[in-house]
Amino acid sequence: MDVKEEIIIVGAGIAGLATSLGLHRMGLSSIVLEASDKLRSSGFGFLTWTNAWKALDALGIGDTLRHQHIQLRRLVATSMATGLETGKKSFTTRGKHGDHEVRCVKRHLLMEALENELPRGTIRLNSKVVSIEEEAGGGRVKVLHLADGTTLKAKVLIGCDGVNSMVAKWLGLKRPSYSGRSAARGITEYPEGHGFKPEFLQYFGDGFRSGFLPCDDKIIYWFFTWTPSPQEKEVERDPVKMKQFVLSKLGKVPQQVSAVVERCDLSSFLSSHLVFRSPFNILFGNISKANVCVAGDALHPMTPDLGQGACSALEDGVVLARCLGKALTTTIDGGGGGEQEQERIEKGLKRFAEERRWRAFGLVGTAYAVGLLQQSDGPAMNFLRDKLLSGFMAGLLLSKADFDCGRLGVGH
């Protein structure tokens, strides 16, 4: 069965749902294809910096999420080798785009907030795309073949299908590279209350990095990153062994902190390799081509060292919806169709690519460099990081988050 749609978004992750909601706010419908049988909630939580809240407000769901998460007041950096604090950075300061705002958001609550604002039927689960091709006859319509035998035709195709994006491959972007590092992360529940202050606790040293952040009064999100040896790569496949490994490498952290990992349920525990796209592939590769583009991790997979992966995906959603929405609504209001409409779509996607290319280039490159500095090993590097770089890197997190992707459009 062939079905023709105006706008098809592949992938119901953060970027996919944010883009669809942005288009909906501008009066345009889309469908979102998700390969799995439910919305993805892996990763559990993530930092939402000032730039993410600007995007969430543009989409109209910022206040919903604010009421569900506490605002973090500062970052406290501590050496895992000595147990001594090496730096502090207040989050209650003002940047170029207003007051800073930092919270740790539970992923499933963000996904629910996005989903709840979309029209029923927008998200189609169990819809795995197995191939993409051009419509016969030289037209620009893209034909998507699904695993269940369904064929869909798209006037606009947007790839938000993650680090192994089929749409990115179709555009000719290179596969993401392995950074050589891995991350474990989890979310720990305290029904009686956890007692942590509203702070981002970060620990460095001996080649490891960890962080602990309260989402609300009863939930702590945590992460641990390291460079695995060949033997440790085997450990990653076993959650029990992985948990023991993390506990053995936390270093001189307070007992209250190590207890977060200790009491984390294995069902709320995830381990994965950290990958990134070469910044130069982002700079010189095809982010868009004709009526096809990519966003989110399909465009700029990055290491988590700036905490900007999900935040920049939200930015993508707003900018893409604005650029594409203006192109399509201008076509409708101005009359005409056919080639004129396709040209406007192409220009809209090119505008998105131009607006996001340098932003993504800077975030991916900076995240990779910060990760190397934060996890470098040895006494000399530990000393340099603890005495000189800790405050600088904390400030860098805020400076990269001091960004406003803008509103959706007039009246939004």
Tab-separated table of C-alpha atoms in Angstrom:
chain	number	residue	atom	x	y	z
A	1	MET	CA	0.000	0.000	0.000
A	2	ASP	CA	1.336	3.416	-1.007
A	3	VAL	CA	0.559	6.367	1.233
A	4	LYS	CA	1.660	9.918	0.445
A	5	GLU	CA	2.502	12.290	3.280
A	6	GLU	CA	3.625	15.918	3.282
A	7	ILE	CA	6.336	15.676	5.974
A	8	ILE	CA	7.799	12.445	7.336
A	9	ILE	CA	10.143	12.438	10.318
A	10	VAL	CA	12.120	9.245	10.905
A	11	GLY	CA	12.769	8.675	14.606
A	12	ALA	CA	10.637	9.542	17.642
A	13	GLY	CA	13.477	10.724	19.832
A	14	ILE	CA	13.885	14.202	21.263
A	15	ALA	CA	14.750	15.873	17.945
A	16	GLY	CA	11.979	14.088	16.056
A	17	LEU	CA	9.213	14.940	18.502
A	18	ALA	CA	10.485	18.505	19.013
A	19	THR	CA	10.481	19.090	15.249
A	20	SER	CA	7.008	17.616	14.860
A	21	LEU	CA	5.661	19.733	17.723
A	22	GLY	CA	7.305	22.852	16.290
A	23	LEU	CA	5.654	22.218	12.929
A	24	HIS	CA	2.328	21.589	14.657
A	25	ARG	CA	2.613	24.928	16.455
A	26	MET	CA	3.047	26.540	13.035
A	27	GLY	CA	-0.047	24.831	11.659
A	28	LEU	CA	1.698	22.050	9.745
A	29	SER	CA	1.126	18.330	10.171
A	30	SER	CA	3.748	15.604	10.056
A	31	ILE	CA	4.059	11.944	10.893
A	32	VAL	CA	6.841	10.509	13.022
A	33	LEU	CA	8.003	6.963	12.323
A	34	GLU	CA	9.460	5.020	15.256
A	35	ALA	CA	10.995	1.582	14.725
A	36	SER	CA	10.374	0.313	18.262
A	37	ASP	CA	7.071	-0.481	19.940
A	38	LYS	CA	7.337	2.414	22.417
A	39	LEU	CA	8.986	5.803	22.789
A	40	ARG	CA	12.659	5.604	23.628
A	41	SER	CA	13.563	6.425	27.222
A	42	SER	CA	17.143	5.122	27.353
A	43	GLY	CA	19.548	7.498	29.048
A	44	PHE	CA	17.047	8.132	31.871
A	45	GLY	CA	17.941	11.785	32.457
A	46	PHE	CA	19.991	14.650	31.094
A	47	LEU	CA	21.056	18.170	31.950
A	48	THR	CA	18.885	20.883	30.475
A	49	TRP	CA	20.900	24.075	30.258
A	50	THR	CA	19.695	27.594	29.528
A	51	ASN	CA	19.619	27.016	25.765
A	52	ALA	CA	17.357	23.984	26.187
A	53	TRP	CA	14.852	25.965	28.271
A	54	LYS	CA	14.735	28.626	25.563
A	55	ALA	CA	13.809	25.880	23.085
A	56	LEU	CA	11.290	24.247	25.436
A	57	ASP	CA	9.609	27.604	25.995
A	58	ALA	CA	9.453	28.171	22.235
A	59	LEU	CA	7.690	24.788	21.935
A	60	GLY	CA	5.303	25.684	24.750
A	61	ILE	CA	6.218	22.952	27.267
A	62	GLY	CA	8.860	24.670	29.399
A	63	ASP	CA	6.654	25.417	32.393
A	64	THR	CA	5.253	21.877	32.479
A	65	LEU	CA	8.752	20.476	32.940
A	66	ARG	CA	9.890	23.203	35.344
A	67	HIS	CA	7.188	22.167	37.789
A	68	GLN	CA	8.513	18.589	37.750
A	69	HIS	CA	12.234	19.287	38.291
A	70	ILE	CA	14.280	21.305	40.760
A	71	GLN	CA	16.589	24.079	39.612
A	72	LEU	CA	20.283	23.393	40.213
A	73	ARG	CA	22.146	26.232	41.915
A	74	ARG	CA	25.796	25.436	41.246
A	75	LEU	CA	28.427	22.973	40.059
A	76	VAL	CA	30.903	21.569	42.574
A	77	ALA	CA	34.011	19.875	41.134
A	78	THR	CA	36.031	17.463	43.291
A	79	SER	CA	39.168	15.378	42.742
A	80	MET	CA	38.507	11.637	42.831
A	81	ALA	CA	42.176	11.149	43.729
A	82	THR	CA	42.295	13.448	46.789
A	83	GLY	CA	38.654	13.989	47.714
A	84	LEU	CA	39.282	17.749	47.779
A	85	GLU	CA	37.090	20.323	46.059
A	86	THR	CA	38.816	21.848	43.039
A	87	GLY	CA	36.251	24.394	41.895
A	88	LYS	CA	32.745	25.798	42.146
A	89	LYS	CA	30.571	27.598	39.631
A	90	SER	CA	27.278	29.298	40.389
A	91	PHE	CA	24.370	28.672	38.031
A	92	THR	CA	22.430	31.654	39.408
A	93	THR	CA	24.167	34.188	37.189
A	94	ARG	CA	23.079	36.151	34.164
A	95	GLY	CA	24.375	35.619	30.638
A	96	LYS	CA	23.925	37.383	27.316
A	97	HIS	CA	20.515	35.778	26.872
A	98	GLY	CA	19.143	36.243	30.360
A	99	ASP	CA	19.386	34.340	33.620
A	100	HIS	CA	20.979	30.911	33.492
A	101	GLU	CA	18.682	27.987	34.180
A	102	VAL	CA	19.949	24.454	34.810
A	103	ARG	CA	17.907	21.393	35.746
A	104	CYS	CA	18.276	17.629	35.366
A	105	VAL	CA	15.228	16.409	33.452
A	106	LYS	CA	13.897	12.873	33.451
A	107	ARG	CA	13.819	11.760	29.852
A	108	HIS	CA	10.457	10.005	30.005
A	109	LEU	CA	8.786	13.161	31.332
A	110	LEU	CA	10.178	15.197	28.434
A	111	MET	CA	8.995	12.593	25.932
A	112	GLU	CA	5.545	12.558	27.527
A	113	ALA	CA	5.353	16.356	27.454
A	114	LEU	CA	6.198	16.402	23.742
A	115	GLU	CA	3.867	13.508	22.900
A	116	ASN	CA	0.921	14.982	24.826
A	117	GLU	CA	0.993	18.160	22.729
A	118	LEU	CA	0.960	16.332	19.388
A	119	PRO	CA	-2.253	15.370	17.572
A	120	ARG	CA	-3.322	11.762	18.010
A	121	GLY	CA	-1.864	9.551	15.280
A	122	THR	CA	1.233	11.687	14.686
A	123	ILE	CA	3.594	9.039	16.110
A	124	ARG	CA	3.547	5.646	14.403
A	125	LEU	CA	5.263	2.924	16.395
A	126	ASN	CA	6.612	-0.339	14.918
A	127	SER	CA	7.435	1.580	11.732
A	128	LYS	CA	10.968	0.607	10.805
A	129	VAL	CA	12.330	2.159	7.599
A	130	VAL	CA	14.404	-0.367	5.649
A	131	SER	CA	15.185	1.626	2.506
A	132	ILE	CA	14.873	5.079	0.927
A	133	GLU	CA	14.727	5.861	-2.780
A	134	GLU	CA	13.669	8.538	-5.236
A	135	GLU	CA	10.264	8.302	-6.845
A	136	ALA	CA	10.482	7.059	-10.407
A	137	GLY	CA	10.198	9.655	-13.129
A	138	GLY	CA	12.694	12.168	-11.790
A	139	GLY	CA	10.439	13.662	-9.128
A	140	ARG	CA	11.785	14.841	-5.788
A	141	VAL	CA	9.370	12.768	-3.708
A	142	LYS	CA	11.168	10.279	-1.447
A	143	VAL	CA	9.844	6.736	-1.205
A	144	LEU	CA	10.242	4.958	2.134
A	145	HIS	CA	9.856	1.198	2.398
A	146	LEU	CA	8.923	-0.086	5.843
A	147	ALA	CA	9.638	-3.492	7.343
A	148	ASP	CA	5.927	-4.387	7.359
A	149	GLY	CA	5.679	-3.884	3.595
A	150	THR	CA	4.127	-0.413	3.739
A	151	THR	CA	5.401	2.195	1.286
A	152	LEU	CA	5.271	5.868	2.203
A	153	LYS	CA	5.963	8.834	-0.051
A	154	ALA	CA	7.303	12.034	1.481
A	155	LYS	CA	7.374	15.538	0.087
A	156	VAL	CA	9.812	16.356	2.935
A	157	LEU	CA	11.969	13.762	4.704
A	158	ILE	CA	13.644	14.558	8.032
A	159	GLY	CA	16.060	12.109	9.640
A	160	CYS	CA	16.034	12.147	13.437
A	161	ASP	CA	16.975	8.480	13.603
A	162	GLY	CA	20.002	8.616	15.887
A	163	VAL	CA	23.696	7.881	15.591
A	164	ASN	CA	23.160	5.050	13.073
A	165	SER	CA	20.872	7.169	10.937
A	166	MET	CA	19.729	5.710	7.634
A	167	VAL	CA	18.830	9.204	6.438
A	168	ALA	CA	22.323	10.519	7.271
A	169	LYS	CA	23.775	7.629	5.278
A	170	TRP	CA	21.499	8.501	2.351
A	171	LEU	CA	22.815	12.085	2.496
A	172	GLY	CA	26.389	10.789	2.366
A	173	LEU	CA	27.443	11.729	5.910
A	174	LYS	CA	30.114	9.490	7.378
A	175	ARG	CA	29.431	7.064	10.183
A	176	PRO	CA	30.120	8.436	13.680
A	177	SER	CA	33.516	7.597	15.175
A	178	TYR	CA	34.146	5.804	18.453
A	179	SER	CA	35.752	8.199	20.917
A	180	GLY	CA	37.591	5.422	22.731
A	181	ARG	CA	35.527	6.097	25.852
A	182	SER	CA	32.423	4.579	27.409
A	183	ALA	CA	29.743	5.715	29.828
A	184	ALA	CA	27.564	4.083	32.435
A	185	ARG	CA	24.533	5.959	33.669
A	186	GLY	CA	21.517	5.368	35.802
A	187	ILE	CA	18.724	6.832	37.840
A	188	THR	CA	18.267	6.046	41.533
A	189	GLU	CA	15.015	6.451	43.433
A	190	TYR	CA	14.714	7.506	47.075
A	191	PRO	CA	11.021	7.198	48.027
A	192	GLU	CA	11.776	8.797	51.384
A	193	GLY	CA	13.829	11.647	49.849
A	194	HIS	CA	17.526	11.701	48.934
A	195	GLY	CA	18.752	14.680	50.965
A	196	PHE	CA	21.095	16.041	48.263
A	197	LYS	CA	21.447	19.778	47.741
A	198	PRO	CA	20.376	21.265	44.379
A	199	GLU	CA	23.922	20.933	42.990
A	200	PHE	CA	25.705	19.260	40.108
A	201	LEU	CA	28.409	17.181	41.819
A	202	GLN	CA	31.244	16.323	39.435
A	203	TYR	CA	34.326	14.181	40.176
A	204	PHE	CA	37.528	13.819	38.135
A	205	GLY	CA	40.795	11.936	38.376
A	206	ASP	CA	42.843	8.878	37.426
A	207	GLY	CA	41.210	8.682	33.991
A	208	PHE	CA	37.621	8.692	35.267
A	209	ARG	CA	34.776	11.204	35.470
A	210	SER	CA	31.471	10.950	37.305
A	211	GLY	CA	28.531	13.179	38.058
A	212	PHE	CA	25.507	13.160	40.369
A	213	LEU	CA	22.472	15.400	39.867
A	214	PRO	CA	19.094	15.554	41.603
A	215	CYS	CA	16.099	15.662	39.262
A	216	ASP	CA	13.651	16.288	42.080
A	217	ASP	CA	13.427	15.503	45.794
A	218	LYS	CA	13.367	11.728	45.223
A	219	ILE	CA	15.414	11.026	42.084
A	220	ILE	CA	19.178	11.218	41.481
A	221	TYR	CA	20.600	10.876	37.974
A	222	TRP	CA	24.240	9.771	37.794
A	223	PHE	CA	26.879	9.004	35.148
A	224	PHE	CA	30.391	7.567	34.992
A	225	THR	CA	32.749	7.787	31.988
A	226	TRP	CA	36.067	6.054	31.384
A	227	THR	CA	38.409	4.649	28.734
A	228	PRO	CA	37.945	0.871	28.819
A	229	SER	CA	40.750	-1.629	28.397
A	230	PRO	CA	40.076	-4.729	26.230
A	231	GLN	CA	39.210	-6.647	29.390
A	232	GLU	CA	36.858	-3.945	30.654
A	233	LYS	CA	34.930	-3.978	27.384
A	234	GLU	CA	33.702	-7.429	28.363
A	235	VAL	CA	32.504	-6.051	31.702
A	236	GLU	CA	30.226	-3.602	29.898
A	237	ARG	CA	27.995	-6.443	28.720
A	238	ASP	CA	27.148	-7.572	32.243
A	239	PRO	CA	25.187	-5.019	34.333
A	240	VAL	CA	26.167	-6.696	37.620
A	241	LYS	CA	29.882	-6.592	36.804
A	242	MET	CA	29.537	-3.100	35.374
A	243	LYS	CA	27.989	-1.841	38.584
A	244	GLN	CA	30.799	-3.411	40.634
A	245	PHE	CA	33.364	-1.854	38.302
A	246	VAL	CA	31.902	1.637	38.714
A	247	LEU	CA	31.830	1.303	42.491
A	248	SER	CA	35.473	0.197	42.512
A	249	LYS	CA	36.576	3.232	40.457
A	250	LEU	CA	34.675	6.077	42.102
A	251	GLY	CA	37.697	7.041	44.178
A	252	LYS	CA	37.439	9.287	47.206
A	253	VAL	CA	33.819	10.293	47.037
A	254	PRO	CA	31.527	10.648	50.074
A	255	GLN	CA	29.608	7.567	51.152
A	256	GLN	CA	26.332	9.330	50.329
A	257	VAL	CA	27.521	9.636	46.723
A	258	SER	CA	28.739	6.063	46.258
A	259	ALA	CA	25.460	4.859	47.790
A	260	VAL	CA	23.637	6.328	44.781
A	261	VAL	CA	25.309	3.785	42.509
A	262	GLU	CA	25.052	1.022	45.114
A	263	ARG	CA	21.286	1.249	45.420
A	264	CYS	CA	20.615	1.847	41.704
A	265	ASP	CA	18.382	-0.902	40.350
A	266	LEU	CA	19.901	-2.815	37.422
A	267	SER	CA	16.793	-2.034	35.351
A	268	SER	CA	17.760	1.644	35.663
A	269	PHE	CA	21.359	1.053	34.626
A	270	LEU	CA	22.790	1.564	31.125
A	271	SER	CA	26.265	1.284	29.589
A	272	SER	CA	27.304	2.389	26.100
A	273	HIS	CA	30.236	3.481	23.922
A	274	LEU	CA	30.587	7.213	23.314
A	275	VAL	CA	30.617	8.218	19.657
A	276	PHE	CA	30.813	11.517	17.793
A	277	ARG	CA	30.681	12.815	14.246
A	278	SER	CA	33.806	14.514	12.973
A	279	PRO	CA	33.233	18.274	13.279
A	280	PHE	CA	34.606	18.670	9.762
A	281	ASN	CA	32.071	16.190	8.398
A	282	ILE	CA	29.397	18.436	9.921
A	283	LEU	CA	31.053	21.522	8.452
A	284	PHE	CA	31.538	20.217	4.920
A	285	GLY	CA	29.052	17.328	4.647
A	286	ASN	CA	25.448	17.371	3.439
A	287	ILE	CA	23.194	18.285	6.350
A	288	SER	CA	20.451	18.827	3.784
A	289	LYS	CA	19.967	17.912	0.168
A	290	ALA	CA	16.905	18.914	-1.846
A	291	ASN	CA	13.937	17.940	0.371
A	292	VAL	CA	15.904	15.805	2.885
A	293	CYS	CA	17.775	16.799	6.058
A	294	VAL	CA	18.928	15.430	9.414
A	295	ALA	CA	18.717	16.734	12.981
A	296	GLY	CA	19.616	15.660	16.501
A	297	ASP	CA	22.013	12.739	16.886
A	298	ALA	CA	21.592	11.931	13.206
A	299	LEU	CA	23.310	15.258	12.529
A	300	HIS	CA	25.669	15.877	15.445
A	301	PRO	CA	26.295	12.895	17.731
A	302	MET	CA	28.675	14.142	20.419
A	303	THR	CA	30.319	12.989	23.614
A	304	PRO	CA	28.379	14.024	26.747
A	305	ASP	CA	31.116	16.213	28.244
A	306	LEU	CA	29.207	19.480	27.699
A	307	GLY	CA	25.813	17.987	28.454
A	308	GLN	CA	24.558	19.421	25.161
A	309	GLY	CA	23.395	16.412	23.135
A	310	ALA	CA	19.709	16.601	24.073
A	311	CYS	CA	19.808	20.385	24.464
A	312	SER	CA	21.062	20.924	20.925
A	313	ALA	CA	18.494	18.417	19.628
A	314	LEU	CA	15.771	20.640	21.091
A	315	GLU	CA	17.384	23.645	19.413
A	316	ASP	CA	17.366	21.725	16.117
A	317	GLY	CA	13.661	21.032	16.465
A	318	VAL	CA	12.773	24.701	16.904
A	319	VAL	CA	15.057	25.985	14.136
A	320	LEU	CA	14.036	23.291	11.656
A	321	ALA	CA	10.332	23.806	12.312
A	322	ARG	CA	10.772	27.562	11.898
A	323	CYS	CA	12.749	27.330	8.654
A	324	LEU	CA	10.571	24.651	7.087
A	325	GLY	CA	7.370	26.148	8.438
A	326	LYS	CA	8.082	29.546	6.951
A	327	ALA	CA	8.927	27.934	3.612
A	328	LEU	CA	5.712	25.928	3.455
A	329	THR	CA	3.338	28.544	4.867
A	330	THR	CA	4.730	31.107	2.415
A	331	THR	CA	3.973	28.662	-0.390
A	332	ILE	CA	0.432	28.186	0.828
A	333	ASP	CA	-0.234	31.881	1.368
A	334	GLY	CA	1.438	32.946	-1.828
A	335	GLY	CA	-0.246	30.378	-4.038
A	336	GLY	CA	1.520	28.250	-6.583
A	337	GLY	CA	2.880	24.765	-6.121
A	338	GLY	CA	4.882	22.136	-7.923
A	339	GLU	CA	8.373	23.344	-8.649
A	340	GLN	CA	7.901	26.599	-6.748
A	341	GLU	CA	6.948	24.745	-3.586
A	342	GLN	CA	9.869	22.333	-3.913
A	343	GLU	CA	12.270	25.228	-4.341
A	344	ARG	CA	10.922	26.840	-1.178
A	345	ILE	CA	11.294	23.584	0.735
A	346	GLU	CA	14.876	23.230	-0.432
A	347	LYS	CA	15.678	26.805	0.555
A	348	GLY	CA	14.077	26.292	3.951
A	349	LEU	CA	16.165	23.202	4.667
A	350	LYS	CA	19.300	24.947	3.420
A	351	ARG	CA	18.559	27.805	5.791
A	352	PHE	CA	18.316	25.303	8.640
A	353	ALA	CA	21.638	23.729	7.635
A	354	GLU	CA	23.354	27.107	7.464
A	355	GLU	CA	21.993	28.145	10.857
A	356	ARG	CA	22.927	24.910	12.612
A	357	ARG	CA	26.203	23.918	10.949
A	358	TRP	CA	28.577	26.152	12.910
A	359	ARG	CA	26.696	25.693	16.167
A	360	ALA	CA	26.967	21.904	15.848
A	361	PHE	CA	30.599	22.134	14.742
A	362	GLY	CA	31.502	24.089	17.864
A	363	LEU	CA	29.586	21.896	20.290
A	364	VAL	CA	30.934	18.582	18.982
A	365	GLY	CA	34.533	19.802	18.827
A	366	THR	CA	34.427	21.430	22.249
A	367	ALA	CA	32.776	18.414	23.874
A	368	TYR	CA	35.451	16.100	22.515
A	369	ALA	CA	38.293	18.362	23.674
A	370	VAL	CA	36.767	18.844	27.131
A	371	GLY	CA	36.346	15.084	27.459
A	372	LEU	CA	40.019	14.510	26.752
A	373	LEU	CA	41.045	17.053	29.385
A	374	GLN	CA	38.601	15.796	31.981
A	375	GLN	CA	39.614	12.156	31.674
A	376	SER	CA	43.344	12.460	30.991
A	377	ASP	CA	45.366	10.416	33.473
A	378	GLY	CA	48.624	10.921	35.347
A	379	PRO	CA	49.862	13.079	38.272
A	380	ALA	CA	50.820	16.036	36.067
A	381	MET	CA	47.433	16.121	34.330
A	382	ASN	CA	45.593	15.698	37.623
A	383	PHE	CA	47.479	18.642	39.085
A	384	LEU	CA	46.911	20.849	36.039
A	385	ARG	CA	43.206	20.042	35.911
A	386	ASP	CA	42.616	20.415	39.645
A	387	LYS	CA	44.576	23.646	40.076
A	388	LEU	CA	44.087	25.485	36.802
A	389	LEU	CA	41.445	23.978	34.501
A	390	SER	CA	38.580	23.034	36.802
A	391	GLY	CA	37.092	26.525	37.023
A	392	PHE	CA	37.688	27.200	33.337
A	393	MET	CA	35.856	24.042	32.249
A	394	ALA	CA	32.927	24.807	34.560
A	395	GLY	CA	32.651	28.261	32.992
A	396	LEU	CA	32.814	26.699	29.534
A	397	LEU	CA	29.681	24.674	30.270
A	398	LEU	CA	27.753	27.862	31.008
A	399	SER	CA	29.155	29.800	28.064
A	400	LYS	CA	28.142	27.118	25.546
A	401	ALA	CA	24.680	27.046	27.096
A	402	ASP	CA	24.286	30.833	26.838
A	403	PHE	CA	22.471	30.592	23.514
A	404	ASP	CA	18.962	31.314	22.241
A	405	CYS	CA	17.669	29.426	19.195
A	406	GLY	CA	14.821	31.918	18.839
A	407	ARG	CA	11.064	31.606	18.649
A	408	LEU	CA	9.095	29.574	16.125
A	409	GLY	CA	7.627	32.528	14.285
A	410	VAL	CA	5.239	35.430	14.447
A	411	GLY	CA	2.578	34.749	17.049
A	412	HIS	CA	4.425	31.799	18.612
